[in-house]
XYZ file of C-alpha atoms in Angstrom:
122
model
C 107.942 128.159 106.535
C 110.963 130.557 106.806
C 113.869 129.284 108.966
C 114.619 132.072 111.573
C 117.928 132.147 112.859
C 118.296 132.668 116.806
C 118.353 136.570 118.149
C 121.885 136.936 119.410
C 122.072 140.148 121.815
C 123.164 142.588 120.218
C 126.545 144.502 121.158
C 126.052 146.995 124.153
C 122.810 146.653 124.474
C 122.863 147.527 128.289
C 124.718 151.327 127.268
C 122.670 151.692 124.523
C 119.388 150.952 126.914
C 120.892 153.356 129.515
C 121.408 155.893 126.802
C 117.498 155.539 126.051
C 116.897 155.981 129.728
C 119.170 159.169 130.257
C 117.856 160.675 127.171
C 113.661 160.215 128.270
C 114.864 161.423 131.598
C 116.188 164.462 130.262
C 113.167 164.819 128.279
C 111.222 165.269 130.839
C 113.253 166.600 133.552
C 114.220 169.228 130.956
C 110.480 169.898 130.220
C 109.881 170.516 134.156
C 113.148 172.097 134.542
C 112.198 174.729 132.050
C 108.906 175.558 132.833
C 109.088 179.423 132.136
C 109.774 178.608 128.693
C 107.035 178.783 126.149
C 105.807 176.018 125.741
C 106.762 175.134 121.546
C 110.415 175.599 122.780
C 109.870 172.814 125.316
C 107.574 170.863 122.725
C 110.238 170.767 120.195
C 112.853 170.324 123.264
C 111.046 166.510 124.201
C 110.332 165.681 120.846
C 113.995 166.000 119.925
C 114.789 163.837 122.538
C 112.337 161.412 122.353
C 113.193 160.892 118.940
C 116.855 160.660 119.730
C 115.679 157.998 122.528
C 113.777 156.436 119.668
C 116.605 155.920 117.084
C 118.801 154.284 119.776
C 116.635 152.027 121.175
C 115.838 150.978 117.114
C 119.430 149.757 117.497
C 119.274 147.411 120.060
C 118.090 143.506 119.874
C 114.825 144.758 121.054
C 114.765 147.266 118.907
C 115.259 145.491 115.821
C 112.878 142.981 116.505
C 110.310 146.035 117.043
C 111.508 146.805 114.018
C 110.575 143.023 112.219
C 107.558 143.093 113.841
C 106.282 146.455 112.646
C 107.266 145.906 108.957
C 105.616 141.772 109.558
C 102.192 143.840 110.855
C 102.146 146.589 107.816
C 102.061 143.445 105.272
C 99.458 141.724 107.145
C 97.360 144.852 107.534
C 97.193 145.326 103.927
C 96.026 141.834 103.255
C 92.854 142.745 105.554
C 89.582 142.977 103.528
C 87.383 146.002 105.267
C 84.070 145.909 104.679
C 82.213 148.369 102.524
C 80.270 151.714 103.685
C 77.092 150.030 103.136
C 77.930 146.511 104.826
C 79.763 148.646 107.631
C 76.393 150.836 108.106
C 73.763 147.263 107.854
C 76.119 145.751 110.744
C 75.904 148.776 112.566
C 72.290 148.936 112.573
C 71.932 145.347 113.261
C 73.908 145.794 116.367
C 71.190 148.573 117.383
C 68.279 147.041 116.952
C 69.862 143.649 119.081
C 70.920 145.722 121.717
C 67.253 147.677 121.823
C 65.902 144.248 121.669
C 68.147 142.859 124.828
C 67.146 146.134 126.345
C 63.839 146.203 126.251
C 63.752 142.357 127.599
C 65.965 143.299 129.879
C 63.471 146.373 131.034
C 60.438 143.842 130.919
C 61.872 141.311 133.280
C 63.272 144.061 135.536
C 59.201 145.267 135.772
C 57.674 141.726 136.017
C 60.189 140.937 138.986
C 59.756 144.033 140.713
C 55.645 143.789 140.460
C 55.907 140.515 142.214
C 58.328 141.414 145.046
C 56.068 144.306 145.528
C 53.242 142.125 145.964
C 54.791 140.004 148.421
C 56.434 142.868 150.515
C 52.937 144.504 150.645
C-alpha cells in the first residue's frame, strides 16, 4: 500500500482561485457583452478563457489532486474487461425479453384487478 504524504495547501491558492473566477466571469460576461459578434469569434473568445481558467486552477491543491485522480482513473479504466459484441448483444436481449415478461404480468394483474373492482362497483 503506497504511503501518501499529507496535501499541504498549496501557495496562493485563494488568488489563484479568484483568478479562475475572474477569468469564467469574463468568459461569459464577454460572450453576452459581445453579442453582435459572430458567433466563432465569441466561441473561440470563451474557449480561450476557459482554458486559461483551466490551466490555473490545474495549479492549485485542488487542482493537482484533480490532476492524481484523473491519471489514478485512466489506469484503472484500462484494466476494465468490456464484454464482447456478441455477449454485449445476448445481455441486451435478455434484458428485453425480462422486461416484456414483467410487462406483460404487470398488464395481466392490472386487467384481473380492474375486472373485479368493476364487478363490485356494478
Amino acid at each position: 500500500m503506497k504511503a501518501k504524504a499529507e496535501a499541504q495547501p498549496a501557495r496562493l491558492d485563494g488568488l489563484k482561485w479568484a483568478l479562475v473566477v475572474l477569468l469564467v466571469s469574463a468568459a461569459v460576461l464577454g460572450n453576452m457583452y459581445f453579442d453582435e459578434a459572430p458567433l466563432l469569434y465569441r466561441a473561440v473568445g470563451v474557449v480561450v478563457f476557459l482554458a486559461l481558467a483551466g490551466l490555473v486552477f490545474t495549479q492549485t491543491g485542488k487542482g493537482q489532486n484533480f490532476l492524481v485522480m484523473a491519471r489514478e482513473a485512466r489506469t484503472e479504466i484500462r484494466k476494465v474487461v468490456w464484454p464482447t459484441r456478441p455477449e454485449t448483444m445476448q445481455t441486451t436481449l435478455i434484458v428485453l425479453a425480462a422486461v416484456a415478461l414483467v410487462a406483460l404480468l404487470l398488464w395481466l394483474i392490472d386487467t384481473f384487478l380492474g375486472w373485479i373492482i368493476q364487478s363490485l362497483i356494478q
